[in-house]
CSV table of C-alpha atoms in Angstrom, one decimal:
chain,number,residue,atom,x,y,z
A,282,MET,CA,0.0,0.5,0.1
A,283,SER,CA,1.5,3.2,-1.2
A,284,VAL,CA,1.2,5.9,2.1
A,285,ALA,CA,1.3,9.0,1.2
A,286,LEU,CA,3.0,12.2,4.1
A,287,GLY,CA,0.1,14.0,5.5
A,288,SER,CA,-2.1,11.0,6.2
A,289,THR,CA,-0.7,9.2,9.1
A,290,ARG,CA,1.1,9.0,12.8
A,291,PRO,CA,4.0,10.0,13.7
A,292,LEU,CA,6.4,7.0,13.9
A,293,VAL,CA,6.6,5.3,16.9
A,294,VAL,CA,10.5,3.6,17.0
A,295,ARG,CA,12.2,2.2,20.0
A,296,THR,CA,15.6,0.6,19.5
A,297,THR,CA,17.3,-1.6,21.9
A,298,SER,CA,21.0,-3.6,22.7
A,299,VAL,CA,20.3,-7.3,22.6
A,300,ASP,CA,22.3,-10.1,22.9
A,301,ASP,CA,24.3,-12.0,19.9
A,302,PRO,CA,21.2,-12.9,17.9
A,303,GLY,CA,23.8,-15.8,15.8
A,304,ASP,CA,22.4,-16.3,12.4
A,305,LEU,CA,20.5,-13.7,11.2
A,306,PHE,CA,18.6,-15.0,8.6
A,307,ALA,CA,18.1,-18.4,10.7
A,308,ARG,CA,15.5,-15.5,12.8
A,309,LEU,CA,13.7,-14.3,9.6
A,310,PRO,CA,10.2,-15.2,9.3
A,311,GLU,CA,8.4,-16.2,5.9
A,312,THR,CA,6.6,-13.3,4.9
A,313,ALA,CA,8.8,-10.6,2.6
A,314,PRO,CA,11.7,-10.6,4.4
A,315,TYR,CA,14.0,-6.9,3.9
A,316,ALA,CA,17.7,-8.5,4.3
A,317,TRP,CA,21.6,-6.1,4.0
A,318,VAL,CA,24.0,-8.4,5.3
A,319,ARG,CA,28.1,-9.2,4.0
A,320,ARG,CA,29.7,-11.9,6.3
A,321,GLY,CA,27.1,-12.3,8.6
A,322,GLU,CA,26.7,-8.8,9.8
A,323,GLY,CA,24.2,-6.3,9.1
A,324,LEU,CA,20.5,-5.9,8.9
A,325,VAL,CA,17.8,-8.3,8.3
A,326,ALA,CA,13.7,-6.9,9.0
A,327,TRP,CA,10.4,-8.1,8.5
A,328,GLY,CA,6.8,-6.5,8.1
A,329,GLU,CA,5.7,-3.2,7.1
A,330,ALA,CA,5.1,-0.2,8.6
A,331,LEU,CA,5.5,2.5,5.9
A,332,ARG,CA,5.6,2.0,2.5
A,333,LEU,CA,6.5,4.7,-0.1
A,334,GLU,CA,6.1,4.2,-3.9
A,335,VAL,CA,8.4,7.1,-5.4
A,336,PRO,CA,7.5,8.4,-8.7
A,337,PRO,CA,9.7,8.3,-11.7
A,338,GLY,CA,11.6,11.0,-13.2
A,339,PRO,CA,15.1,12.7,-12.7
A,340,ARG,CA,14.4,14.2,-9.2
A,341,ARG,CA,13.0,10.8,-7.4
A,342,PHE,CA,16.3,10.0,-5.3
A,343,ASP,CA,15.5,14.4,-3.5
A,344,TRP,CA,11.9,13.4,-3.4
A,345,ALA,CA,12.9,9.6,-1.2
A,346,ARG,CA,15.3,11.8,1.0
A,347,ASP,CA,12.7,14.4,1.4
A,348,ARG,CA,10.2,12.7,2.5
A,349,LEU,CA,11.9,10.1,4.7
A,350,SER,CA,14.0,13.2,6.8
A,351,ASP,CA,10.1,14.5,7.1
A,352,LEU,CA,9.0,11.3,8.3
A,353,PHE,CA,11.9,10.1,10.7
A,354,GLY,CA,12.3,13.9,11.4
A,355,GLU,CA,8.3,13.5,13.1
A,356,ALA,CA,8.7,10.0,14.7
A,357,ASP,CA,9.0,9.3,18.2
A,358,VAL,CA,12.3,8.0,18.6
A,359,ALA,CA,13.6,5.9,21.5
A,360,ASP,CA,17.5,5.0,20.6
A,361,ASP,CA,19.7,3.5,23.0
A,362,VAL,CA,22.1,2.4,20.5
A,363,THR,CA,23.0,5.7,18.3
A,364,THR,CA,24.8,3.8,16.1
A,365,PRO,CA,24.7,3.7,11.8
A,366,GLY,CA,21.2,1.6,11.0
A,367,SER,CA,19.9,1.7,14.5
A,368,GLY,CA,16.7,3.9,14.9
A,369,PRO,CA,14.6,4.3,12.1
A,370,VAL,CA,15.5,2.3,8.8
A,371,ALA,CA,14.2,2.3,5.3
A,372,PHE,CA,15.1,0.0,2.8
A,373,GLY,CA,14.7,0.6,-0.7
A,374,SER,CA,14.9,-0.7,-4.2
A,375,PHE,CA,15.3,1.8,-7.3
A,376,THR,CA,14.7,0.9,-10.6
A,377,PHE,CA,17.7,1.2,-12.9
A,378,ASP,CA,15.9,3.6,-15.5
A,379,PRO,CA,14.8,6.8,-13.6
A,380,GLU,CA,11.5,6.4,-16.0
A,381,SER,CA,10.6,3.2,-14.9
A,382,ARG,CA,7.9,2.8,-12.1
A,383,GLY,CA,8.3,0.5,-9.7
A,384,SER,CA,11.3,2.2,-7.2
A,385,VAL,CA,9.9,1.7,-3.5
A,386,LEU,CA,10.9,2.3,0.2
A,387,LEU,CA,10.0,0.4,2.8
A,388,VAL,CA,10.2,0.9,6.6
A,389,PRO,CA,9.8,-2.5,8.5
A,390,ARG,CA,7.9,-3.7,12.1
A,391,THR,CA,11.0,-5.0,13.2
A,392,VAL,CA,14.7,-4.9,12.4
A,393,LEU,CA,17.3,-7.1,14.0
A,394,ALA,CA,21.2,-6.2,13.5
A,395,ARG,CA,24.6,-6.8,14.5
A,396,ARG,CA,27.7,-5.2,13.4
A,397,ASP,CA,31.2,-4.3,15.1
A,398,GLY,CA,30.6,-6.6,18.1
A,399,ARG,CA,27.1,-4.7,18.7
A,400,ALA,CA,23.5,-6.0,17.9
A,401,TRP,CA,20.0,-4.5,18.4
A,402,LEU,CA,16.8,-4.6,18.1
A,403,THR,CA,14.3,-2.0,16.8
A,404,THR,CA,10.5,-2.0,16.7
A,405,VAL,CA,8.0,0.4,14.9
A,406,GLY,CA,4.4,0.4,16.3
A,407,GLU,CA,2.5,-2.3,18.1
A,408,GLN,CA,4.5,-5.2,17.3
A,409,ARG,CA,2.6,-9.0,16.4
A,410,LEU,CA,4.3,-12.0,16.5
A,411,ASP,CA,5.8,-13.4,13.4
A,412,ALA,CA,6.6,-16.8,13.2
A,413,VAL,CA,9.8,-18.1,12.2
A,414,THR,CA,9.1,-21.8,10.1
A,415,PRO,CA,11.3,-24.2,8.7
A,416,LEU,CA,13.2,-23.5,5.3
A,417,ARG,CA,11.0,-24.5,1.7
A,418,ASP,CA,12.7,-26.2,-1.2
A,419,PRO,CA,10.9,-24.8,-4.2
A,420,GLY,CA,11.1,-28.0,-6.1
A,421,ARG,CA,12.3,-28.7,-9.7
A,422,ILE,CA,12.8,-25.3,-11.3
A,423,ARG,CA,12.4,-24.9,-15.1
A,424,TYR,CA,14.2,-22.4,-17.1
A,425,GLY,CA,13.3,-20.5,-20.0
A,426,ASP,CA,14.2,-17.2,-22.3
A,427,GLY,CA,13.9,-13.8,-21.1
A,428,SER,CA,13.6,-10.7,-23.2
A,429,LEU,CA,16.0,-12.4,-26.0
A,430,SER,CA,17.5,-16.1,-26.9
A,431,ALA,CA,20.8,-16.6,-26.4
A,432,PRO,CA,21.7,-15.9,-30.1
A,433,GLU,CA,19.5,-13.3,-30.0
A,434,TRP,CA,21.5,-11.3,-27.1
A,435,GLU,CA,24.3,-12.0,-28.8
A,436,HIS,CA,23.2,-10.2,-32.0
A,437,ALA,CA,22.4,-7.2,-29.7
A,438,VAL,CA,26.3,-7.5,-28.7
A,439,ALA,CA,27.4,-7.5,-32.3
A,440,ARG,CA,25.6,-4.5,-33.0
A,441,ALA,CA,26.4,-2.7,-29.7
A,442,VAL,CA,30.1,-3.4,-30.6
A,443,ARG,CA,29.1,-1.8,-34.5
A,444,ARG,CA,27.9,1.7,-32.3
A,445,ILE,CA,30.9,1.8,-30.0
A,446,ARG,CA,33.5,1.6,-33.5
A,447,SER,CA,31.9,3.9,-35.0
A,448,GLY,CA,32.7,6.5,-32.3
A,449,ARG,CA,28.9,7.4,-30.5
A,450,LEU,CA,30.1,6.1,-27.4
A,451,GLU,CA,32.9,4.3,-25.5
A,452,LYS,CA,31.9,2.0,-23.6
A,453,THR,CA,27.3,0.6,-22.8
A,454,VAL,CA,26.5,-2.4,-20.7
A,455,LEU,CA,23.8,-4.8,-21.8
A,456,ALA,CA,22.1,-6.7,-19.6
A,457,ARG,CA,20.1,-10.3,-19.9
A,458,ASP,CA,17.0,-11.9,-18.0
A,459,LEU,CA,16.0,-15.9,-17.6
A,460,THR,CA,13.1,-16.8,-16.5
A,461,ALA,CA,13.0,-19.1,-13.8
A,462,VAL,CA,9.2,-21.3,-12.3
A,463,ALA,CA,9.7,-23.8,-9.2
A,464,GLU,CA,7.0,-26.5,-8.5
A,465,ARG,CA,6.3,-24.5,-5.2
A,466,ALA,CA,6.5,-20.5,-3.9
A,467,ILE,CA,10.3,-20.1,-3.5
A,468,ASP,CA,10.9,-19.2,-0.2
A,469,VAL,CA,13.3,-16.0,0.4
A,470,ARG,CA,14.9,-16.7,2.8
A,471,LEU,CA,16.4,-20.1,1.6
A,472,LEU,CA,18.2,-17.9,-1.4
A,473,LEU,CA,19.2,-15.2,1.2
A,474,ALA,CA,20.9,-18.9,3.2
A,475,ARG,CA,22.6,-19.9,0.3
A,476,LEU,CA,23.9,-16.9,-1.1
A,477,SER,CA,24.8,-15.5,2.2
A,478,GLY,CA,27.0,-19.1,2.7
A,479,ARG,CA,28.5,-19.2,-1.0
A,480,TYR,CA,29.1,-15.5,-1.3
A,481,PRO,CA,30.3,-13.8,2.0
A,482,GLU,CA,32.1,-11.2,0.2
A,483,CYS,CA,29.2,-10.2,-1.5
A,484,TYR,CA,26.0,-8.1,0.3
A,485,THR,CA,23.8,-10.6,0.0
A,486,PHE,CA,20.3,-8.0,-0.2
A,487,SER,CA,16.4,-8.8,-0.5
A,488,CYS,CA,14.0,-6.0,-1.0
A,489,ALA,CA,10.4,-6.0,-2.1
A,490,GLY,CA,11.1,-9.5,-3.9
A,491,LEU,CA,14.4,-8.2,-5.7
A,492,VAL,CA,16.9,-10.7,-3.7
A,493,GLY,CA,20.9,-11.0,-4.9
A,494,ALA,CA,24.3,-11.2,-3.5
A,495,THR,CA,26.1,-8.0,-5.1
A,496,PRO,CA,29.6,-7.7,-5.1
A,497,GLU,CA,29.2,-3.9,-5.7
A,498,LEU,CA,29.2,-2.0,-3.0
A,499,LEU,CA,27.6,1.7,-4.6
A,500,VAL,CA,28.0,3.6,-1.1
A,501,ARG,CA,28.1,3.4,2.3
A,502,ARG,CA,27.7,6.5,4.6
A,503,THR,CA,29.1,6.8,8.0
A,504,GLY,CA,28.7,10.4,9.3
A,505,GLU,CA,31.3,12.4,6.9
A,506,THR,CA,33.1,9.2,5.7
A,507,VAL,CA,31.7,7.8,2.4
A,508,GLU,CA,33.3,4.5,0.7
A,509,SER,CA,32.9,2.4,-2.3
A,510,LEU,CA,34.0,0.0,-4.7
A,511,VAL,CA,34.4,0.1,-8.3
A,512,LEU,CA,33.9,-3.2,-10.0
A,513,ALA,CA,34.7,-3.3,-14.1
A,514,GLY,CA,36.3,-6.0,-15.7
A,515,THR,CA,35.4,-9.7,-15.4
A,516,ILE,CA,36.8,-13.1,-16.2
A,517,ALA,CA,35.5,-16.6,-14.9
A,518,ARG,CA,37.6,-18.5,-12.3
A,519,GLY,CA,39.7,-21.3,-13.4
A,520,SER,CA,39.3,-25.1,-13.4
A,521,ASP,CA,42.5,-25.3,-10.8
A,522,ARG,CA,45.1,-22.9,-8.9
A,523,ALA,CA,47.2,-22.4,-11.8
A,524,ASP,CA,44.4,-21.4,-14.1
A,525,ASP,CA,43.1,-19.2,-11.5
A,526,MET,CA,46.3,-17.5,-11.2
A,527,ALA,CA,46.7,-17.4,-15.0
A,528,ARG,CA,43.3,-15.8,-16.0
A,529,GLY,CA,43.8,-13.2,-13.0
A,530,ALA,CA,46.9,-12.6,-14.4
A,531,ALA,CA,45.3,-12.2,-17.9
A,532,LEU,CA,42.9,-9.9,-16.4
A,533,PHE,CA,44.7,-7.8,-14.6
A,534,SER,CA,47.0,-7.3,-17.7
A,535,SER,CA,43.8,-7.0,-20.4
A,536,GLU,CA,43.7,-3.5,-22.7
A,537,LYS,CA,39.7,-3.9,-22.7
A,538,ASP,CA,39.2,-4.8,-19.0
A,539,ARG,CA,41.8,-2.2,-17.6
A,540,TYR,CA,39.9,0.5,-20.1
A,541,GLU,CA,36.8,-0.5,-19.3
A,542,HIS,CA,37.8,-0.2,-15.1
A,543,ALA,CA,39.2,2.9,-15.6
A,544,CYS,CA,36.2,4.1,-17.4
A,545,ALA,CA,34.2,2.9,-14.2
A,546,VAL,CA,36.3,4.7,-11.7
A,547,ALA,CA,36.7,8.4,-14.0
A,548,SER,CA,32.7,8.2,-14.0
A,549,VAL,CA,33.0,7.3,-9.9
A,550,ARG,CA,35.2,10.4,-9.7
A,551,GLU,CA,33.4,12.6,-11.2
A,552,ALA,CA,30.3,11.8,-9.4
A,553,LEU,CA,31.6,12.3,-5.7
A,554,ASP,CA,34.3,15.2,-6.3
A,555,PRO,CA,31.9,17.6,-5.8
A,556,LEU,CA,30.1,16.3,-2.6
A,557,CYS,CA,34.1,15.6,-1.2
A,558,ALA,CA,36.0,17.2,0.6
A,559,GLU,CA,38.8,14.7,0.6
A,560,LEU,CA,38.6,11.7,-2.2
A,561,LYS,CA,41.2,8.8,-2.1
A,562,ILE,CA,41.0,6.4,-5.4
A,563,PRO,CA,44.1,4.2,-6.2
A,564,GLU,CA,46.1,4.6,-9.3
A,565,GLU,CA,45.8,0.5,-9.9
A,566,PRO,CA,42.8,-1.6,-9.6
A,567,GLU,CA,43.8,-5.4,-7.4
A,568,LEU,CA,41.6,-8.4,-8.1
A,569,LEU,CA,38.4,-9.5,-6.6
A,570,VAL,CA,38.1,-13.1,-6.7
A,571,LEU,CA,34.8,-14.2,-5.6
A,572,PRO,CA,33.5,-18.1,-5.8
A,573,ASN,CA,32.4,-17.7,-9.5
A,574,VAL,CA,34.6,-14.9,-11.3
A,575,GLN,CA,36.9,-12.3,-10.8
A,576,HIS,CA,36.8,-8.6,-10.7
A,577,LEU,CA,39.6,-5.9,-11.5
A,578,ALA,CA,38.4,-3.7,-8.4
A,579,SER,CA,39.0,0.1,-7.1
A,580,PRO,CA,38.0,0.7,-3.3
A,581,VAL,CA,37.2,4.3,-2.7
A,582,THR,CA,37.0,6.6,0.2
A,583,GLY,CA,36.3,10.3,0.9
A,584,ARG,CA,35.2,12.9,3.5
A,585,LEU,CA,31.8,14.2,2.5
A,586,SER,CA,31.1,17.8,2.6
A,587,ALA,CA,28.2,18.8,5.5
A,588,GLY,CA,24.9,17.9,5.2
A,589,ILE,CA,25.3,15.3,2.4
A,590,SER,CA,22.9,12.4,3.1
A,591,VAL,CA,23.6,8.8,1.6
A,592,LEU,CA,20.7,9.5,-1.0
A,593,ASP,CA,22.1,12.6,-2.2
A,594,VAL,CA,25.5,10.2,-2.6
A,595,VAL,CA,23.2,7.7,-4.5
A,596,ALA,CA,21.7,10.1,-6.8
A,597,ALA,CA,25.1,11.9,-7.8
A,598,MET,CA,26.4,8.1,-8.6
A,599,HIS,CA,23.9,6.7,-10.3
A,600,PRO,CA,23.8,4.7,-13.1
A,601,THR,CA,27.9,4.4,-12.9
A,602,ALA,CA,29.4,3.7,-16.0
A,603,ALA,CA,29.8,-0.2,-14.7
A,604,VAL,CA,26.2,-0.5,-15.1
A,605,GLY,CA,25.2,2.1,-18.0
A,606,GLY,CA,28.6,3.0,-19.7
A,607,THR,CA,30.3,5.8,-21.2
A,608,PRO,CA,29.1,8.4,-21.8
A,609,THR,CA,25.8,8.0,-20.3
A,610,GLY,CA,23.2,9.8,-22.4
A,611,ALA,CA,24.8,7.6,-25.4
A,612,ALA,CA,25.2,4.3,-23.7
A,613,LEU,CA,21.5,4.8,-22.2
A,614,GLY,CA,20.2,5.0,-25.7
A,615,VAL,CA,21.9,2.6,-27.1
A,616,ILE,CA,20.9,0.2,-24.5
A,617,ARG,CA,17.2,1.0,-24.4
A,618,GLU,CA,17.4,0.6,-28.0
A,619,LEU,CA,19.0,-3.2,-27.7
A,620,GLU,CA,18.1,-5.0,-24.6
A,621,GLY,CA,14.3,-5.0,-25.8
A,622,MET,CA,13.1,-5.5,-22.0
A,623,ASP,CA,13.0,-3.2,-18.4
A,624,ARG,CA,15.6,-3.6,-16.1
A,625,ALA,CA,13.1,-3.1,-13.4
A,626,GLY,CA,15.5,-2.7,-9.9
A,627,TYR,CA,17.8,-4.4,-12.0
A,628,ALA,CA,21.2,-2.7,-11.4
A,629,GLY,CA,19.3,0.0,-9.7
A,630,PRO,CA,20.4,1.0,-6.2
A,631,VAL,CA,19.7,-1.1,-3.2
A,632,GLY,CA,19.9,-1.1,0.2
A,633,TRP,CA,19.1,1.2,3.4
A,634,ILE,CA,19.1,5.1,5.1
A,635,ASP,CA,18.7,5.7,8.6
A,636,ALA,CA,17.3,9.0,10.3
A,637,ARG,CA,20.7,10.2,10.2
A,638,GLY,CA,21.3,10.0,6.9
A,639,ASP,CA,23.8,6.9,7.3
A,640,GLY,CA,23.6,3.9,5.3
A,641,GLU,CA,24.7,1.4,2.8
A,642,TRP,CA,23.3,1.1,-1.0
A,643,GLY,CA,24.7,-1.6,-3.5
A,644,ILE,CA,23.9,-2.0,-7.2
A,645,ALA,CA,21.3,-4.3,-7.4
A,646,LEU,CA,23.8,-7.2,-9.1
A,647,ARG,CA,23.2,-11.1,-9.1
A,648,CYS,CA,19.9,-10.7,-8.5
A,649,ALA,CA,16.5,-11.9,-9.1
A,650,GLN,CA,12.8,-10.5,-9.0
A,651,ILE,CA,11.1,-13.5,-7.1
A,652,GLU,CA,7.2,-13.2,-7.2
A,653,GLY,CA,5.7,-16.8,-5.6
A,654,PRO,CA,6.9,-19.7,-8.3
A,655,ARG,CA,8.5,-17.3,-10.7
A,656,ALA,CA,11.9,-15.5,-10.7
A,657,ARG,CA,13.0,-13.4,-13.2
A,658,LEU,CA,17.1,-13.6,-13.1
A,659,PHE,CA,19.6,-11.0,-14.7
A,660,ALA,CA,23.0,-10.4,-15.3
A,661,GLY,CA,25.4,-7.8,-17.3
A,662,CYS,CA,28.3,-7.2,-19.2
A,663,GLY,CA,30.4,-4.6,-20.2
A,664,ILE,CA,30.4,-3.7,-24.0
A,665,MET,CA,33.9,-2.9,-25.7
A,666,GLY,CA,34.7,-1.8,-29.3
A,667,ASP,CA,36.7,-5.4,-29.6
A,668,SER,CA,33.6,-7.2,-27.3
A,669,ASP,CA,32.8,-10.6,-28.9
A,670,PRO,CA,29.7,-12.3,-28.7
A,671,ALA,CA,30.6,-15.0,-27.6
A,672,SER,CA,32.1,-14.5,-24.6
A,673,GLU,CA,30.1,-11.9,-23.6
A,674,LEU,CA,27.7,-14.9,-23.4
A,675,ALA,CA,29.6,-17.0,-21.6
A,676,GLU,CA,30.3,-14.0,-19.0
A,677,ALA,CA,26.3,-13.1,-18.8
A,678,GLN,CA,26.3,-17.2,-18.0
A,679,ALA,CA,28.5,-17.5,-15.5
A,680,LYS,CA,27.2,-14.7,-13.6
A,681,LEU,CA,23.5,-16.2,-14.1
A,682,ARG,CA,24.7,-19.3,-12.1
A,683,VAL,CA,24.8,-17.2,-8.8
A,684,MET,CA,20.9,-17.0,-8.7
A,685,GLN,CA,20.6,-20.8,-10.3
A,686,TYR,CA,22.8,-21.7,-7.4
A,687,ALA,CA,20.4,-19.8,-4.8
A,688,LEU,CA,17.1,-21.1,-6.4
A,689,GLU,CA,18.7,-25.0,-6.7
A,690,GLY,CA,21.5,-25.2,-4.0
């Protein structure tokens, strides 16, 4: 249900310290869970105290920041913890395309969190008992083509390469979707448990049916400190240690991948420079090794100017070159022309924000949109002038295996 300001009573929010809850996902009831967890730490939540449907358009992040600021400013808050993520919190998912509908902010009724040796529980309003039931396996999974078949998607990649070689743009990112239908309704908690167990270095998330494990931190704001992780340039893992090391070395020395990564770093620098009093970006990327792929990665840190909310940073950074392309306008035009689908929340910002303006937001990658027994899986690849359609398809299939594993176990 969409809730308009002016028609709601002030939120009553209570945050108290609790003993270490252990496995956060094990505490979740089945109905519509929310999550943002890495290495066993973060936030899980359930229930819906408030839901805001964010109107599409170029100022949607401003709208979201202002509405939440008003809501949280009017709330009756008692917070004994006073740390990022305590007090009132909203989980959010924004569509990739600003003109697409479906962006949403949700204030859960209950948030359970653990971070830096502390644990806390936040409740909003009157509480109801939510029973924790055993995890349910979805049964047999049947897959089908999404918007484009594999050959059609390869053809789209070839057309994008021709656009790039013509000089219209430097890079674009093409996404591919895959449909999945299970025998039974898909239990989001099972997906979260499998993803977090296999990909502990990623941010396992759930918001409004969008579930995944993203390696890409778009932004973390903690007071004046801002952090981001730029990922661009990918290669599949090897068959053994020697092959794995050789592939990592090839990725690190690849002119195509290094240039793609440089474009992504430049887009982040351009977005953060106006917002930061200080900004540190390494001169050379490092390798981020995940169970299925290796990425070129550059951790970015900075000190924000006064009064900048995490949503202000999200607005400035989205879409990065890593998920859109370079230059942005031309790349988005190619995406709209060739992908043949609405990405919905895929490659859009997903995460949480508290009343202090702190929060963590990632790019919704390695994810699926879940609805009952149905899932829509997504993966994307950075396309450059020397990209090979067959190689890009193989990379997309490697990325899709993350959510296929989550569904199948």
